[in-house]
Amino acid sequence: MPLFAFTLVLCWFIAPTWAQNCSVPPLTLTIQNTTFSDGIVVNRGIQTLLGGQLLGLRLSLSQNNTRVRNARDCPERAANFSRCQGASGGVFSISEDTFTSVPPSRWNVSVVDPHPQDVTILYGYGAAEFPGTEAMVDALPVEVWSDTDAQNKSELALGPSSSFLSRLVEHSWAPTRNIGLYYGSRSQNQAKDGRLIIGGFDEARFDASTEAEFPLFGYGAAISCPLQVMLADVILTNSEGNHSLFRDPDSRVPACIDTIQNAFTFTKTMYDQWAGLTRHIDFDGSNYTGQTYPADREPLLGTLTIKLSNGYTSVIPHFELVSNERGTDDQGKYAVLNSSRVMAAIQSGQGDLGNDVPQLGGVFLSQNYLRIDYDQRKFWLAKAVTNTSLPAEITGVCTSQPTMPVTNEGIPGGNKDLGLKVGLPVAFIIVIAGLFGLWRFKHRSRLPSPSPGGMFTQLHRNINLRGRPPQAADPGAREMIQTHQTATKPSESAAAQNTAKADSGRESDGYEDATRRNSLP
């Protein structure tokens, strides 16, 4: 066997790949209001039973491992506990029956997400179920956080090396790690449930005529964010005209797309422009936050147009951008706190990802459908079709050859242990290949010189071998699309509609703690 072929076969057995099962239909999870066990607290997210405890997990497109907030972080007083629970997207009570704790070295994940030094984290596994579906993961990797000051709360991790997505594929609940996301809306008066599709996307929601393609980690943002875009302009259109938030029209600013928060986060320079154009009140003795205004300022808030460097453009309507002042009330509900004020989904400074980098959150995705193919290292945006009366057209997407998993290598805060996990097999391959080459050299040196005829025959054989086209030289060169046209299940659709009617306008924030920061998700 030639040395190259031997090494290639060895790499196939040792190199990590993501399994795929193209015969499995995509998994659909609804983004909706979840009422917790006390019957009062409501949160919007993916309904999840973790160790038998009901959570409404928000979505993170940057983190790789699901995390939940330790219930011990929340005060024991009932009212304060409900408020903490609602603002956190649910909390988790640890017991031997619900959670199996393991040392980090025995935690079976591809990437361990970075975290602040002063955070206490328990690594382990819990049984996860998703009401409304048959999907179940017996041992989902979970981080249980304990940090009363942490901005990142409970979330379902959908990042490039998501252990959640991997387990779904391994257990044949989804064909691939592809994602299709219609986020829906948290608008005060026009709230809509969303839909997360794993292993495909909803063609009825995806306006293919507006589609734009982007590479993962493509624009050098200073945070560990896979879904990066380059802002070319952000324009406020209000009662006084059109106004750019860029002081320099030739500037370009990298930004991150992530549903870990709902509001936009702008740089300080962009926010200062916004505040001046909307006549935000900073110092008059009142307690206006960076997002709240007197009601008479509403005509100045208008709409927002997001222009990307590749020409993709999205308009955020007024009803998505502005509401009455909302936050987490004493019962843990996300509700109107002051009807005499208005609130904009714009904030500045440190967002939920921790840096002063523009973030395009749930409000942005209310108008844009997102598709992600981690194996191909690409994602797509297209105008979202928001008509709720349309039946779903779920299409499964499956690549013919799995590829190496995408990691956070080279990204600030990425896991350095991964280099050891990948480097050891590579070193092993090199050593084995070297020994094989040495053995082959010594073996051939002992052989008698071939006759002229034999030499010609051997040369002819080598030419034929080298002339053959390589087999599967590019694992991603062939793509197989399997389509599964499925309408939304009546029971699931009815449940989602009833939940939206019952809880519209009073959903729990799950994005920021109102006692610390009152921002519009």
PDB file of C-alpha atoms in Angstrom, residues 314-437:
ATOM      1  CA  SER A 314     -32.958  44.850   6.240  1.00  0.00           C
ATOM      2  CA  VAL A 315     -35.567  47.294   7.537  1.00  0.00           C
ATOM      3  CA  ILE A 316     -36.672  46.983  11.168  1.00  0.00           C
ATOM      4  CA  PRO A 317     -40.242  48.327  11.501  1.00  0.00           C
ATOM      5  CA  HIS A 318     -41.319  50.685  14.264  1.00  0.00           C
ATOM      6  CA  PHE A 319     -43.481  48.109  16.056  1.00  0.00           C
ATOM      7  CA  GLU A 320     -40.440  45.843  16.491  1.00  0.00           C
ATOM      8  CA  LEU A 321     -38.126  48.650  17.541  1.00  0.00           C
ATOM      9  CA  VAL A 322     -40.352  50.493  20.050  1.00  0.00           C
ATOM     10  CA  SER A 323     -42.742  49.570  22.874  1.00  0.00           C
ATOM     11  CA  ASN A 324     -43.888  50.909  26.205  1.00  0.00           C
ATOM     12  CA  GLU A 325     -41.303  50.549  28.949  1.00  0.00           C
ATOM     13  CA  ARG A 326     -41.110  46.832  29.733  1.00  0.00           C
ATOM     14  CA  GLY A 327     -39.157  44.640  32.112  1.00  0.00           C
ATOM     15  CA  THR A 328     -39.409  41.818  34.629  1.00  0.00           C
ATOM     16  CA  ASP A 329     -42.076  42.540  37.226  1.00  0.00           C
ATOM     17  CA  ASP A 330     -42.253  41.236  40.800  1.00  0.00           C
ATOM     18  CA  GLN A 331     -43.927  38.022  39.626  1.00  0.00           C
ATOM     19  CA  GLY A 332     -41.200  37.272  37.117  1.00  0.00           C
ATOM     20  CA  LYS A 333     -43.292  38.185  34.086  1.00  0.00           C
ATOM     21  CA  TYR A 334     -41.982  40.324  31.256  1.00  0.00           C
ATOM     22  CA  ALA A 335     -44.592  43.078  31.291  1.00  0.00           C
ATOM     23  CA  VAL A 336     -45.237  46.789  30.754  1.00  0.00           C
ATOM     24  CA  LEU A 337     -43.803  48.632  33.758  1.00  0.00           C
ATOM     25  CA  ASN A 338     -44.627  52.212  32.724  1.00  0.00           C
ATOM     26  CA  SER A 339     -47.178  53.011  30.019  1.00  0.00           C
ATOM     27  CA  SER A 340     -46.283  56.729  30.049  1.00  0.00           C
ATOM     28  CA  ARG A 341     -42.825  56.004  28.622  1.00  0.00           C
ATOM     29  CA  VAL A 342     -41.564  54.379  25.438  1.00  0.00           C
ATOM     30  CA  MET A 343     -38.596  52.082  25.095  1.00  0.00           C
ATOM     31  CA  ALA A 344     -36.276  51.447  22.134  1.00  0.00           C
ATOM     32  CA  ALA A 345     -34.527  48.164  21.393  1.00  0.00           C
ATOM     33  CA  ILE A 346     -31.199  49.986  21.241  1.00  0.00           C
ATOM     34  CA  GLN A 347     -28.443  49.858  23.836  1.00  0.00           C
ATOM     35  CA  SER A 348     -24.744  50.610  24.046  1.00  0.00           C
ATOM     36  CA  GLY A 349     -21.599  49.373  25.721  1.00  0.00           C
ATOM     37  CA  GLN A 350     -21.221  45.855  27.034  1.00  0.00           C
ATOM     38  CA  GLY A 351     -23.799  43.470  25.618  1.00  0.00           C
ATOM     39  CA  ASP A 352     -24.487  39.880  26.608  1.00  0.00           C
ATOM     40  CA  LEU A 353     -21.352  38.719  24.771  1.00  0.00           C
ATOM     41  CA  GLY A 354     -19.242  40.980  26.921  1.00  0.00           C
ATOM     42  CA  ASN A 355     -17.564  43.469  24.560  1.00  0.00           C
ATOM     43  CA  ASP A 356     -18.315  46.802  22.942  1.00  0.00           C
ATOM     44  CA  VAL A 357     -19.081  45.155  19.604  1.00  0.00           C
ATOM     45  CA  PRO A 358     -22.336  45.739  17.676  1.00  0.00           C
ATOM     46  CA  GLN A 359     -24.756  42.881  18.205  1.00  0.00           C
ATOM     47  CA  LEU A 360     -27.784  42.120  16.062  1.00  0.00           C
ATOM     48  CA  GLY A 361     -30.173  40.228  18.305  1.00  0.00           C
ATOM     49  CA  GLY A 362     -33.701  38.900  18.224  1.00  0.00           C
ATOM     50  CA  VAL A 363     -35.206  42.144  16.925  1.00  0.00           C
ATOM     51  CA  PHE A 364     -32.970  41.906  13.847  1.00  0.00           C
ATOM     52  CA  LEU A 365     -33.909  38.257  13.301  1.00  0.00           C
ATOM     53  CA  SER A 366     -37.617  39.078  13.587  1.00  0.00           C
ATOM     54  CA  GLN A 367     -37.252  40.288   9.980  1.00  0.00           C
ATOM     55  CA  ASN A 368     -34.540  37.929   8.724  1.00  0.00           C
ATOM     56  CA  TYR A 369     -34.456  34.151   8.303  1.00  0.00           C
ATOM     57  CA  LEU A 370     -31.152  32.548   9.293  1.00  0.00           C
ATOM     58  CA  ARG A 371     -29.653  29.357   7.867  1.00  0.00           C
ATOM     59  CA  ILE A 372     -26.394  27.844   9.146  1.00  0.00           C
ATOM     60  CA  ASP A 373     -24.302  24.997   7.718  1.00  0.00           C
ATOM     61  CA  TYR A 374     -21.415  24.444  10.119  1.00  0.00           C
ATOM     62  CA  ASP A 375     -19.937  21.625   8.038  1.00  0.00           C
ATOM     63  CA  GLN A 376     -19.665  23.914   5.001  1.00  0.00           C
ATOM     64  CA  ARG A 377     -18.578  26.833   7.248  1.00  0.00           C
ATOM     65  CA  LYS A 378     -21.260  29.136   5.856  1.00  0.00           C
ATOM     66  CA  PHE A 379     -24.471  30.860   6.845  1.00  0.00           C
ATOM     67  CA  TRP A 380     -27.197  32.677   4.956  1.00  0.00           C
ATOM     68  CA  LEU A 381     -29.616  35.525   5.609  1.00  0.00           C
ATOM     69  CA  ALA A 382     -32.824  36.152   3.710  1.00  0.00           C
ATOM     70  CA  LYS A 383     -35.908  38.245   4.278  1.00  0.00           C
ATOM     71  CA  ALA A 384     -38.225  36.371   6.642  1.00  0.00           C
ATOM     72  CA  VAL A 385     -41.758  35.724   5.445  1.00  0.00           C
ATOM     73  CA  THR A 386     -43.682  36.727   8.574  1.00  0.00           C
ATOM     74  CA  ASN A 387     -47.193  35.775   7.428  1.00  0.00           C
ATOM     75  CA  THR A 388     -48.344  33.431  10.204  1.00  0.00           C
ATOM     76  CA  SER A 389     -51.052  31.795   8.092  1.00  0.00           C
ATOM     77  CA  LEU A 390     -48.558  30.062   5.807  1.00  0.00           C
ATOM     78  CA  PRO A 391     -48.149  26.295   6.315  1.00  0.00           C
ATOM     79  CA  ALA A 392     -44.620  25.108   7.013  1.00  0.00           C
ATOM     80  CA  GLU A 393     -42.527  23.648   4.170  1.00  0.00           C
ATOM     81  CA  ILE A 394     -39.733  21.859   6.004  1.00  0.00           C
ATOM     82  CA  THR A 395     -36.797  20.861   3.787  1.00  0.00           C
ATOM     83  CA  GLY A 396     -34.055  18.595   5.076  1.00  0.00           C
ATOM     84  CA  VAL A 397     -30.467  19.478   4.163  1.00  0.00           C
ATOM     85  CA  CYS A 398     -27.776  16.793   4.193  1.00  0.00           C
ATOM     86  CA  THR A 399     -24.212  16.900   2.861  1.00  0.00           C
ATOM     87  CA  SER A 400     -22.857  13.709   1.310  1.00  0.00           C
ATOM     88  CA  GLN A 401     -19.536  13.793   3.181  1.00  0.00           C
ATOM     89  CA  PRO A 402     -19.046  14.870   6.821  1.00  0.00           C
ATOM     90  CA  THR A 403     -16.196  17.274   7.507  1.00  0.00           C
ATOM     91  CA  MET A 404     -13.966  18.155  10.420  1.00  0.00           C
ATOM     92  CA  PRO A 405     -15.931  19.961  13.138  1.00  0.00           C
ATOM     93  CA  VAL A 406     -15.722  23.736  13.236  1.00  0.00           C
ATOM     94  CA  THR A 407     -13.997  24.986  16.383  1.00  0.00           C
ATOM     95  CA  ASN A 408     -13.168  28.279  18.040  1.00  0.00           C
ATOM     96  CA  GLU A 409      -9.489  27.886  17.111  1.00  0.00           C
ATOM     97  CA  GLY A 410      -7.882  31.291  16.650  1.00  0.00           C
ATOM     98  CA  ILE A 411     -10.849  33.055  18.215  1.00  0.00           C
ATOM     99  CA  PRO A 412     -10.351  35.104  21.414  1.00  0.00           C
ATOM    100  CA  GLY A 413     -11.180  32.891  24.364  1.00  0.00           C
ATOM    101  CA  GLY A 414     -11.261  29.668  22.340  1.00  0.00           C
ATOM    102  CA  ASN A 415     -10.502  26.396  24.110  1.00  0.00           C
ATOM    103  CA  LYS A 416      -6.799  25.540  24.033  1.00  0.00           C
ATOM    104  CA  ASP A 417      -7.424  21.965  25.192  1.00  0.00           C
ATOM    105  CA  LEU A 418      -8.845  21.216  21.777  1.00  0.00           C
ATOM    106  CA  GLY A 419      -5.383  21.588  20.238  1.00  0.00           C
ATOM    107  CA  LEU A 420      -4.190  18.739  22.444  1.00  0.00           C
ATOM    108  CA  LYS A 421      -7.159  16.558  21.495  1.00  0.00           C
ATOM    109  CA  VAL A 422      -6.557  17.070  17.778  1.00  0.00           C
ATOM    110  CA  GLY A 423      -2.761  17.354  17.930  1.00  0.00           C
ATOM    111  CA  LEU A 424      -2.146  13.970  19.548  1.00  0.00           C
ATOM    112  CA  PRO A 425      -3.851  11.959  16.767  1.00  0.00           C
ATOM    113  CA  VAL A 426      -2.019  14.023  14.137  1.00  0.00           C
ATOM    114  CA  ALA A 427       1.326  13.382  15.833  1.00  0.00           C
ATOM    115  CA  PHE A 428       0.460   9.689  16.050  1.00  0.00           C
ATOM    116  CA  ILE A 429      -0.264   9.615  12.313  1.00  0.00           C
ATOM    117  CA  ILE A 430       3.068  11.263  11.526  1.00  0.00           C
ATOM    118  CA  VAL A 431       5.007   8.796  13.689  1.00  0.00           C
ATOM    119  CA  ILE A 432       3.260   5.749  12.200  1.00  0.00           C
ATOM    120  CA  ALA A 433       3.715   7.097   8.676  1.00  0.00           C
ATOM    121  CA  GLY A 434       7.431   7.651   9.337  1.00  0.00           C
ATOM    122  CA  LEU A 435       7.906   4.119  10.680  1.00  0.00           C
ATOM    123  CA  PHE A 436       6.027   2.695   7.724  1.00  0.00           C
ATOM    124  CA  GLY A 437       8.194   4.680   5.297  1.00  0.00           C
TER     125      GLY A 437
END
